[in-house]
mmCIF file of C-alpha atoms in Angstrom:
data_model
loop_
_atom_site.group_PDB
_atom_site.id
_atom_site.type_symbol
_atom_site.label_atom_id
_atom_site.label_comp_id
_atom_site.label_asym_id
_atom_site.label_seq_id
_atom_site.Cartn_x
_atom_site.Cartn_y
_atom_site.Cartn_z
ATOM 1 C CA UNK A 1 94.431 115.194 86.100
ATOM 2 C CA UNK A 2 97.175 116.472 88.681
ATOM 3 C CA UNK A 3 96.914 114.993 92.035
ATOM 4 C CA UNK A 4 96.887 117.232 95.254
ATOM 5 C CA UNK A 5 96.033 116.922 98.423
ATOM 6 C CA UNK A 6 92.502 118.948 100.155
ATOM 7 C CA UNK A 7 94.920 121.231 100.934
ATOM 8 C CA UNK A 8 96.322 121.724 96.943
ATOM 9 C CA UNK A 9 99.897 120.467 97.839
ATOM 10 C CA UNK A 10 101.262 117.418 96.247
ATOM 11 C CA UNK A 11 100.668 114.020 98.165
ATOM 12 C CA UNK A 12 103.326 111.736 99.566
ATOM 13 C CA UNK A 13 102.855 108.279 100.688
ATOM 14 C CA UNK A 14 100.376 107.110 103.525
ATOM 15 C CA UNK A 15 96.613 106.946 104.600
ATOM 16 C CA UNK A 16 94.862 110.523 103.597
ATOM 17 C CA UNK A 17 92.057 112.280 102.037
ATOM 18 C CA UNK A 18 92.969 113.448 98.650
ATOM 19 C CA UNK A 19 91.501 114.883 95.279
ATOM 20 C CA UNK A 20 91.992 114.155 91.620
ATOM 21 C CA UNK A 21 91.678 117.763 90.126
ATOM 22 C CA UNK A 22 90.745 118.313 86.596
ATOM 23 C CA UNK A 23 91.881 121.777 85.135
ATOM 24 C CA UNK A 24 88.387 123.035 85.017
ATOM 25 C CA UNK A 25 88.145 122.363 89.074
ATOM 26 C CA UNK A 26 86.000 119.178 88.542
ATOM 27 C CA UNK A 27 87.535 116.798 91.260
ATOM 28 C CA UNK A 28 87.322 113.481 92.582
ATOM 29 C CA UNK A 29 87.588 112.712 95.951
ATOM 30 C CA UNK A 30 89.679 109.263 97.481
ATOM 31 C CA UNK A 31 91.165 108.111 100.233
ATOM 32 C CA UNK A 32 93.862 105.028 100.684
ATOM 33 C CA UNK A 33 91.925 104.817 104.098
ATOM 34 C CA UNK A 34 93.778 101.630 106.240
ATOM 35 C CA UNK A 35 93.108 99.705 103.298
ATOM 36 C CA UNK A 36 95.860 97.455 101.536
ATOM 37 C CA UNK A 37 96.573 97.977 97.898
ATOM 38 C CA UNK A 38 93.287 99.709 97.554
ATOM 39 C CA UNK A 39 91.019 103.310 97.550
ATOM 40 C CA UNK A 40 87.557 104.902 98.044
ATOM 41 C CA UNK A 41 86.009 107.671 96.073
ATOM 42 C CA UNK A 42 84.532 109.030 98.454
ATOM 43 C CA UNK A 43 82.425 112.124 96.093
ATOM 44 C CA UNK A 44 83.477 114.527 94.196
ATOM 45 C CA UNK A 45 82.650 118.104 93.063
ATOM 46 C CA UNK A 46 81.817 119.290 89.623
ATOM 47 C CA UNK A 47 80.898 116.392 87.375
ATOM 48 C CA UNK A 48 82.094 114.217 89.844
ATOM 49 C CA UNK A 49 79.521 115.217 92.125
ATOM 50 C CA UNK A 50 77.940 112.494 94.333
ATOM 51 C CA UNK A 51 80.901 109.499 93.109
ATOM 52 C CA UNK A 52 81.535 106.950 94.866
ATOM 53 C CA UNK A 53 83.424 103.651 93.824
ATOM 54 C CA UNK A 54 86.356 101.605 94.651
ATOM 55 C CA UNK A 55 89.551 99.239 93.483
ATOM 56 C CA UNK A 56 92.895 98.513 93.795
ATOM 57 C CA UNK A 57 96.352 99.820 93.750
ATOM 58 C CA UNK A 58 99.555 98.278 92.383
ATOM 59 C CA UNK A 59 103.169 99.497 91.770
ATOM 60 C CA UNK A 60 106.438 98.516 90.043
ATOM 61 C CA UNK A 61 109.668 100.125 90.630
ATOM 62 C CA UNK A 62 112.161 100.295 88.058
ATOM 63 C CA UNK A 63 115.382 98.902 89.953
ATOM 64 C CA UNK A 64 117.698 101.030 87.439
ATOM 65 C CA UNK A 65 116.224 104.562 87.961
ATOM 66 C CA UNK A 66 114.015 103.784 91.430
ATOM 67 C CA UNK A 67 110.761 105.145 89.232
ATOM 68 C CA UNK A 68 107.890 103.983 90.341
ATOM 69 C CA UNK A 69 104.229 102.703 88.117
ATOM 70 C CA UNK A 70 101.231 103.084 90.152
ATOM 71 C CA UNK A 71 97.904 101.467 87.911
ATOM 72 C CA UNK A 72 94.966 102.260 89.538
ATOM 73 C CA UNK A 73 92.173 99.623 88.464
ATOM 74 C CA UNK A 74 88.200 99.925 89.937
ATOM 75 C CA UNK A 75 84.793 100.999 89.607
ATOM 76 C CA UNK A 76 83.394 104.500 90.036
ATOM 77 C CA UNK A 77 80.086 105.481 89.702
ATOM 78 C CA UNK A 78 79.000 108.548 88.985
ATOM 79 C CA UNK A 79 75.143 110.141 89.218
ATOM 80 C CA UNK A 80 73.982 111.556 86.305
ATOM 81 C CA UNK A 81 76.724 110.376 84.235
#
């Protein structure tokens, strides 16, 4: 999966829509929403059609090259599936 924004650019940091996009075009939508450490699916096209779920996020920086680890841990429920 690549992630991109509705608008297929890359996403930054912050509160937004957004789309996990599988290379056939399947994609899940989320959204950080004003939630802490967390995310919505909020549907999806594709096989992902009608998903909806939610969990947290966490992150680690490495202090020596300033990468940072996101794990994305939850539930997501898909019709059908």
């Amino acid at each position: 999966f690549i992630q991109l924004g509705l608008n297929g650019e890359g996403v930054g940091g912050g509160a937004y829509p957004a789309v996990f996009t599988a290379d056939n075009g399947d994609g899940l939508f989320w959204t950080t929403g004003h939630l802490r450490n967390g995310f919505l699916v909020t549907g999806g096209k594709g096989r992902f059609c009608g998903a909806a779920g939610n969990g947290t996020i966490t992150g680690t920086t490495d202090p020596a090259t300033g990468d940072t680890t996101f794990v994305w841990d939850g539930m997501i429920r898909v019709p059908n599936m």
